[in-house]
Backbone as numpy.savetxt, mean C-alpha at the origin, in Angstrom:
# Nx Ny Nz CAx CAy CAz Cx Cy Cz
7.06 4.21 12.42 8.21 3.06 12.50 8.31 3.71 14.34
8.84 2.79 15.13 9.39 2.81 16.32 10.64 2.77 16.74
11.32 3.62 17.64 12.61 3.68 18.05 12.88 3.05 19.08
13.76 2.02 18.96 13.72 1.04 20.33 14.97 1.58 20.86
15.21 1.73 21.98 16.09 2.06 22.86 17.06 0.95 23.69
18.28 1.44 24.16 18.99 0.39 25.15 19.11 -0.83 24.32
19.53 -0.77 23.03 19.90 -1.82 22.19 21.47 -2.25 22.10
21.69 -3.69 22.54 23.17 -3.72 22.94 23.87 -4.12 21.77
23.14 -4.85 20.63 23.77 -5.08 19.54 23.82 -4.37 17.99
23.56 -2.77 18.32 23.56 -1.68 17.32 24.86 -2.03 16.68
24.71 -1.99 15.13 26.23 -2.17 14.50 27.02 -0.98 14.63
26.67 0.00 14.91 27.41 1.37 14.82 27.74 1.44 16.37
27.29 0.48 17.31 27.92 0.92 18.56 26.77 1.90 19.51
25.65 2.43 18.90 25.02 2.92 19.64 23.56 2.21 20.16
22.89 3.04 20.52 21.94 2.21 21.40 20.39 2.48 21.36
20.33 2.80 20.00 19.10 2.99 19.07 19.06 2.09 18.00
17.57 1.91 18.01 17.31 1.09 16.53 15.75 1.12 15.96
15.56 1.59 14.75 14.48 2.07 14.21 13.53 0.55 13.74
12.42 0.55 14.21 11.50 -0.82 13.39 10.23 0.09 12.75
10.22 -0.65 11.60 9.21 -0.03 10.49 8.28 -1.32 9.97
7.01 -1.13 10.15 6.06 -2.26 9.46 5.06 -1.35 8.92
4.58 -1.78 7.71 3.81 -1.26 6.73 3.38 -1.94 5.40
2.82 -1.12 4.45 2.66 -1.91 3.31 4.01 -2.04 2.29
4.08 -3.44 2.26 5.00 -3.73 1.50 5.66 -2.98 0.25
5.18 -2.40 -0.56 5.77 -1.65 -1.60 6.19 -0.52 -1.24
5.64 0.07 -0.22 5.95 1.31 0.53 7.33 0.85 1.36
7.44 0.10 2.32 8.56 -0.21 3.07 9.65 -0.73 2.56
9.40 -1.56 1.70 10.44 -2.29 0.77 11.12 -1.09 0.06
10.44 -0.31 -0.57 11.29 1.03 -1.33 12.66 1.50 -0.62
12.13 1.20 0.64 13.44 2.07 1.85 14.50 1.19 2.13
14.13 0.01 1.84 15.31 -1.06 2.15 16.52 -1.10 1.34
17.78 -1.16 1.95 18.94 -1.62 0.99 19.50 -2.88 1.16
19.11 -3.61 2.26 19.40 -4.66 2.34 18.45 -5.80 3.01
18.51 -7.01 3.16 17.78 -7.83 3.71 18.63 -8.86 4.62
17.67 -9.76 5.49 18.18 -10.95 6.43 18.01 -12.19 5.74
19.06 -12.74 5.15 18.90 -13.91 4.53 18.56 -15.34 5.36
18.22 -16.34 5.01 17.74 -17.43 5.79 18.76 -17.85 6.91
20.15 -17.26 6.29 20.94 -17.67 7.57 21.22 -16.81 8.61
20.23 -15.70 8.63 20.38 -14.65 9.50 21.26 -13.49 9.09
22.18 -13.69 8.08 23.17 -12.63 7.72 22.35 -11.39 6.78
23.02 -10.42 6.76 22.93 -9.05 6.15 23.16 -9.17 4.75
22.58 -9.17 3.98 22.93 -9.07 2.73 22.37 -7.67 1.70
22.97 -7.26 0.53 22.53 -6.54 -0.06 21.34 -6.94 -0.99
20.40 -6.03 -0.83 18.81 -6.59 -1.65 18.79 -6.63 -3.11
19.49 -5.79 -3.79 19.41 -5.49 -4.96 19.23 -6.67 -5.97
19.89 -7.72 -5.52 19.75 -8.99 -6.84 18.72 -9.89 -6.36
18.09 -9.66 -5.05 16.92 -10.47 -4.65 15.70 -9.71 -4.93
15.79 -8.35 -5.49 14.55 -7.47 -5.60 13.37 -8.46 -6.42
13.91 -8.69 -7.52 13.07 -9.41 -8.69 12.04 -10.40 -8.08
13.14 -11.37 -7.21 12.19 -12.27 -6.45 11.40 -12.22 -5.61
11.67 -11.05 -4.70 10.66 -10.74 -3.67 9.37 -10.07 -4.51
9.91 -9.41 -5.73 8.56 -8.80 -6.29 7.66 -9.94 -6.79
8.39 -11.02 -7.13 7.32 -12.21 -7.93 6.57 -12.45 -6.35
7.18 -12.91 -5.42 6.50 -13.47 -4.19 5.57 -12.52 -3.87
5.56 -11.17 -3.89 4.66 -10.10 -3.32 3.34 -10.21 -4.33
3.67 -10.36 -5.69 2.53 -10.63 -6.42 1.79 -11.74 -6.49
2.59 -12.98 -5.91 2.07 -13.88 -5.66 0.89 -14.20 -4.60
1.58 -13.33 -3.46 0.68 -13.23 -2.42 -0.64 -12.32 -2.77
-0.47 -11.26 -3.28 -1.30 -10.46 -3.46 -2.47 -10.99 -4.32
-1.97 -11.92 -5.42 -3.22 -12.49 -6.10 -4.00 -13.50 -5.28
-3.54 -13.89 -4.58 -3.92 -14.94 -3.64 -4.83 -14.33 -2.43
-5.14 -13.04 -2.72 -6.18 -12.36 -1.81 -5.12 -12.11 -0.55
-3.94 -11.83 -0.25 -3.18 -12.00 0.93 -2.78 -10.22 1.23
-2.82 -9.71 2.11 -2.29 -8.47 2.29 -0.96 -8.48 2.72
-0.21 -7.86 1.96 1.11 -7.97 2.49 1.97 -6.91 3.05
2.65 -7.26 4.10 2.91 -6.27 5.04 4.57 -6.71 5.06
5.33 -5.48 5.25 7.01 -5.50 5.29 7.56 -5.37 6.74
8.20 -5.98 7.28 8.55 -5.46 8.50 10.21 -5.05 8.19
10.81 -4.01 8.77 12.14 -3.82 8.59 12.89 -3.15 9.66
13.98 -2.92 9.67 14.74 -2.27 10.81 15.95 -1.53 10.45
16.29 -0.67 11.03 17.70 0.50 10.85 18.33 0.50 12.14
19.54 0.40 12.12 20.48 0.76 13.36 20.64 2.05 13.12
20.44 3.01 14.15 20.62 4.39 14.08 22.31 4.56 14.45
22.67 6.05 14.00 23.73 6.51 14.66 23.19 7.57 15.06
24.25 8.10 15.95 23.93 9.35 16.93 23.62 10.60 15.85
22.65 11.65 16.32 22.05 12.56 15.57 21.55 12.22 14.17
21.53 11.12 14.04 20.81 10.49 12.58 19.56 11.41 12.07
19.22 12.03 11.50 17.92 12.58 11.49 17.52 13.66 12.61
18.33 14.11 13.12 18.30 14.99 14.23 18.73 14.24 15.59
18.97 15.37 16.66 19.08 14.81 17.79 18.41 13.54 18.61
17.11 13.80 18.24 15.88 12.92 18.63 15.65 12.12 17.35
15.97 11.96 16.41 15.85 11.12 15.27 14.19 11.44 14.74
13.82 12.62 14.83 12.54 13.21 14.59 12.44 13.93 13.20
13.52 14.61 13.07 13.32 15.09 11.65 12.48 15.07 10.72
11.49 15.67 10.30 10.48 15.38 9.14 11.32 15.31 7.51
10.95 14.31 7.02 11.24 14.20 5.66 10.64 15.15 4.87
11.07 15.24 3.34 10.34 16.26 2.32 9.14 16.05 2.04
8.44 14.75 2.27 7.24 14.54 2.15 6.40 14.80 3.36
6.63 15.55 4.49 5.98 16.12 5.48 5.15 14.87 6.12
5.47 13.73 6.06 4.62 12.58 6.39 5.53 11.79 7.27
6.99 11.18 6.89 7.55 10.29 7.01 9.05 10.97 8.18
9.55 10.31 8.89 10.96 11.00 9.57 11.78 10.67 8.39
12.82 11.65 8.31 14.14 11.40 7.54 15.03 9.81 7.86
14.86 9.35 9.22 15.45 8.15 9.06 14.60 6.75 8.90
13.24 6.96 8.29 12.68 6.25 7.68 12.69 5.66 6.35
12.87 6.75 5.75 13.22 6.71 4.29 14.19 6.04 3.47
15.12 5.80 4.04 16.04 4.93 3.60 17.02 4.21 4.27
17.97 3.15 3.66 18.87 2.60 4.65 18.37 1.62 5.49
16.84 0.89 5.13 16.77 0.02 6.06 16.88 -1.35 5.75
17.02 -2.48 6.55 16.94 -3.87 6.43 15.84 -4.64 6.30
15.49 -5.12 5.40 14.04 -6.25 5.58 14.01 -7.43 6.57
13.32 -7.56 7.23 13.29 -8.64 8.07 12.45 -9.87 7.60
11.16 -9.31 7.13 10.36 -10.05 6.53 9.07 -9.74 5.84
8.37 -10.39 4.93 7.26 -10.08 4.36 6.35 -11.08 4.75
5.23 -10.39 5.26 4.24 -11.64 5.83 2.72 -11.08 5.03
2.27 -12.54 4.65 0.68 -12.55 3.99 -0.18 -12.71 5.00
-0.91 -11.55 5.02 -2.24 -11.68 5.95 -3.68 -11.72 5.10
-4.41 -12.54 5.34 -5.58 -12.89 4.76 -6.96 -12.37 5.66
-7.58 -11.49 5.14 -8.78 -11.02 5.91 -9.94 -11.91 5.09
-10.47 -13.11 6.19 -11.72 -13.73 5.83 -12.91 -12.92 5.36
-13.37 -13.43 3.86 -14.24 -12.58 3.68 -15.84 -13.55 4.50
-16.52 -12.70 4.94 -17.55 -13.38 5.69 -18.56 -14.11 4.86
-18.97 -15.15 4.99 -19.81 -16.10 4.07 -20.96 -15.36 3.27
-21.47 -14.47 4.18 -22.60 -13.62 3.54 -22.48 -12.67 2.83
-21.15 -12.35 2.43 -21.08 -11.22 1.88 -21.23 -11.29 0.47
-20.74 -12.36 -0.48 -20.97 -12.63 -1.82 -22.50 -12.57 -1.95
-22.95 -13.34 -1.19 -24.52 -13.48 -1.45 -25.29 -12.05 -1.41
-24.78 -11.35 -0.67 -25.61 -9.78 -0.13 -25.07 -8.99 -1.79
-23.86 -9.26 -2.37 -23.41 -8.22 -3.38 -24.33 -8.99 -4.56
-24.57 -10.36 -4.63 -25.19 -10.60 -5.89 -26.60 -10.15 -5.90
-27.49 -9.79 -4.64 -28.67 -9.45 -4.41 -28.68 -8.18 -4.96
-27.63 -7.48 -4.63 -27.42 -5.66 -4.70 -27.45 -5.97 -6.57
-26.34 -6.47 -6.92 -26.45 -6.68 -8.40 -27.52 -6.95 -9.14
-28.57 -7.87 -8.74 -29.75 -8.40 -8.98 -30.64 -6.98 -9.12
-30.58 -6.59 -8.05 -31.59 -5.12 -7.87 -30.90 -3.77 -8.51
-30.12 -4.02 -9.53 -29.30 -2.93 -10.13 -28.33 -1.96 -9.13
-27.97 -2.40 -7.61 -27.51 -1.86 -7.14 -26.02 -1.87 -7.26
-25.31 -0.85 -7.64 -23.76 -0.95 -7.79 -23.11 -0.78 -6.70
-22.57 -1.96 -6.30 -21.50 -1.88 -5.14 -20.06 -1.52 -5.42
-19.62 -0.91 -4.74 -17.95 -0.33 -5.09 -17.27 -0.63 -3.79
-15.93 -0.92 -4.12 -14.94 -1.57 -3.11 -14.17 -0.29 -2.87
-13.95 0.23 -1.61 -12.75 1.39 -1.34 -11.90 0.72 -0.16
-10.72 0.65 -0.61 -9.89 -0.33 0.38 -8.49 0.42 0.44
-7.54 -0.23 1.56 -6.26 0.62 1.34 -5.31 -0.26 0.90
-5.82 -1.44 0.56 -5.00 -2.69 -0.16 -4.35 -2.26 -1.22
-3.29 -2.97 -1.89 -2.64 -2.63 -3.16 -3.58 -3.21 -4.26
-3.69 -2.61 -5.61 -4.28 -2.93 -6.61 -4.53 -4.46 -6.63
-3.21 -5.38 -6.85 -3.51 -6.58 -7.25 -4.45 -7.33 -5.90
-4.12 -7.48 -4.59 -4.92 -7.36 -3.62 -6.20 -7.07 -3.45
-6.55 -5.72 -3.88 -7.81 -5.54 -4.00 -8.74 -6.08 -5.18
-8.07 -6.46 -6.33 -8.65 -6.92 -7.46 -9.00 -8.36 -7.24
-8.03 -9.12 -6.34 -8.35 -10.77 -5.97 -9.64 -10.83 -4.98
-9.43 -9.75 -4.05 -10.27 -9.84 -2.75 -12.12 -9.56 -3.83
-12.14 -8.35 -4.73 -13.26 -8.35 -5.46 -13.72 -9.21 -6.13
-13.02 -10.06 -6.54 -13.32 -11.40 -7.34 -13.75 -12.08 -6.51
-13.32 -12.36 -5.17 -13.89 -13.40 -4.39 -15.23 -12.94 -3.75
-15.62 -11.76 -3.55 -16.69 -11.14 -3.15 -17.89 -11.34 -4.24
-17.37 -10.97 -5.54 -18.44 -10.92 -6.50 -18.56 -9.39 -6.88
-17.89 -8.80 -6.59 -17.71 -7.27 -7.21 -17.48 -7.04 -8.66
-16.15 -8.09 -8.82 -15.69 -8.30 -10.18 -16.04 -9.67 -10.71
-16.11 -10.02 -11.51 -16.27 -11.62 -12.15 -15.06 -12.13 -12.32
-15.18 -13.45 -11.72 -14.03 -14.41 -11.83 -12.94 -14.12 -12.99
-13.31 -13.91 -13.98 -12.81 -14.05 -15.46 -12.29 -12.71 -15.73
-12.41 -11.78 -14.80 -12.00 -10.37 -15.19 -10.68 -10.29 -15.51
-10.27 -9.24 -16.65 -9.23 -8.93 -16.99 -9.26 -7.37 -17.34
-8.07 -6.78 -17.05 -8.28 -5.42 -17.02 -8.26 -4.81 -18.67
-8.98 -4.14 -19.05 -9.11 -3.63 -20.12 -8.21 -2.20 -20.57
-6.91 -2.14 -20.91 -6.42 -0.96 -21.10 -7.06 0.27 -21.79
-8.23 -0.13 -22.66 -8.77 0.96 -23.05 -9.92 1.31 -22.22
-9.95 0.67 -21.38 -11.04 1.39 -20.02 -10.75 0.96 -18.78
-9.95 1.95 -18.32 -9.30 1.56 -17.01 -9.73 2.48 -15.85
-11.33 2.44 -15.98 -12.15 3.08 -15.03 -12.70 2.36 -14.07
-12.48 0.90 -14.28 -13.05 -0.27 -13.23 -12.52 -0.24 -11.87
-11.13 -0.21 -12.02 -10.40 -0.45 -10.87 -9.10 0.46 -10.74
-8.88 1.29 -10.06 -7.84 2.09 -9.82 -7.63 2.39 -8.50
-6.28 2.98 -8.23 -6.01 3.66 -6.84 -6.29 4.92 -6.50
-6.46 5.33 -5.10 -6.99 6.58 -4.95 -5.88 7.75 -5.82
-4.51 7.69 -5.74 -3.90 8.67 -6.11 -4.17 8.81 -7.45
-4.20 7.83 -8.29 -4.75 7.98 -9.85 -6.13 8.66 -10.07
-6.78 8.02 -9.49 -8.36 8.64 -9.21 -8.04 10.06 -9.13
-7.38 10.62 -8.01 -7.39 11.92 -7.93 -6.48 12.58 -9.13
-5.38 12.21 -9.38 -4.71 12.67 -10.83 -5.51 12.83 -11.95
-6.75 11.86 -11.95 -7.56 11.99 -13.49 -8.55 13.02 -13.31
-8.69 12.98 -11.96 -10.24 13.97 -12.30 -9.82 15.45 -11.72
-8.44 15.55 -11.45 -7.66 16.72 -11.54 -7.95 17.49 -9.91
-8.34 16.52 -8.81 -8.59 17.06 -7.47 -9.64 18.17 -7.51
-9.85 18.97 -6.44 -11.00 19.59 -6.09 -10.67 21.16 -6.37
-11.84 21.80 -6.99 -11.57 23.04 -7.36 -12.29 24.17 -6.26
-11.79 25.14 -5.51 -12.35 25.95 -4.75 -12.54 25.51 -3.37
-11.26 24.59 -2.55 -11.46 24.22 -1.37 -11.35 25.29 -0.68
-12.05 25.13 0.47 -12.08 26.14 1.73 -12.38 27.82 1.04
-12.96 27.80 -0.01 -12.82 29.31 -0.58 -14.24 30.05 -0.33
-15.14 28.84 0.49 -16.47 29.49 0.53 -17.65 29.22 -0.67
-16.89 29.05 -1.93 -17.52 28.53 -2.97 -17.69 27.12 -2.84
-18.72 26.54 -4.07 -18.99 25.15 -3.88 -17.85 24.43 -4.23
-17.38 23.24 -3.74 -16.48 22.46 -4.25 -16.45 21.49 -5.31
-16.02 21.73 -6.29 -16.28 20.45 -7.39 -15.22 19.89 -7.51
-15.38 18.64 -8.61 -14.17 18.24 -9.32 -13.66 19.01 -10.24
-12.48 18.96 -11.04 -11.78 19.75 -11.62 -12.31 19.33 -13.23
-12.05 17.90 -13.31 -12.29 17.35 -14.67 -13.42 16.41 -14.57
-14.83 17.15 -14.58 -16.14 16.47 -14.74 -16.00 15.36 -15.79
-15.59 15.52 -16.97 -15.72 14.07 -17.86 -15.09 13.19 -17.27
-13.87 13.11 -16.50 -13.34 11.86 -16.33 -13.92 11.57 -15.34
-14.45 12.50 -14.00 -15.25 11.83 -12.94 -16.35 11.16 -13.53
-16.97 11.59 -14.61 -18.31 10.87 -15.14 -17.92 9.58 -15.40
-16.86 9.20 -16.09 -16.31 8.00 -16.48 -16.39 7.06 -15.02
-15.64 7.66 -14.23 -15.52 6.80 -13.13 -16.83 6.59 -12.29
-17.68 7.77 -11.98 -19.05 7.28 -11.67 -19.77 6.22 -12.11
-19.51 6.27 -13.72 -20.65 5.19 -14.33 -19.67 3.75 -14.34
-18.40 3.57 -14.21 -17.59 2.30 -14.40 -16.89 1.82 -12.96
-16.45 2.82 -12.07 -15.75 2.39 -11.11 -16.29 1.44 -9.96
-15.49 0.48 -9.96 -15.81 -0.86 -8.97 -14.86 -1.20 -7.64
-13.52 -0.46 -8.19 -12.62 -0.86 -6.98 -11.69 0.14 -7.02
-11.55 0.90 -5.43 -10.45 1.88 -5.50 -9.59 1.47 -4.40
-8.22 1.05 -4.83 -7.56 0.84 -3.96 -6.41 1.52 -3.47
-5.72 1.40 -2.48 -4.88 2.33 -2.00 -5.54 3.91 -1.69
-6.89 3.58 -0.62 -7.72 5.05 -0.99 -7.77 4.96 0.76
């Protein structure tokens, strides 16, 4: 997030405002309000399900969803310079709650026309193509279908959830790395689960 200064319309009479943009499911989770079509600030709770429906529709259409939000700061909120680090050691305290959603934007990354053919050739040659992306899992699945990494009629199999997953879920299932930085060989903790991913994984999202 970025903190703007010399703001004249901060609702608390202070001169600083936080602006945040990022992955929609992360930023929207920090929002308590949104700006409606008339430009008025409203509580987000009643509209959350409708926003979730729109986000899923965007993602299924291969659109990368970005949320833009703001927060009018108060003096000394999250420290004198508003830079106090939150418990997750990644975000600042002021970024973790109480934001107001301004917009949700769907961005399409156009797939170069030669990519599906290149993937088809690889598949015919028994070369397995895997996709690793920062997109959420719904968007990643849609793009993988557009590219030919997944078939158009692909449907997740609850009993075989190793074809498409997220980075955090992958790390959880394989148990992380053993012996990191010890001088000994670094290996995955759960080799049995890792072997299932090695055989079946096609799409790794949020990585």
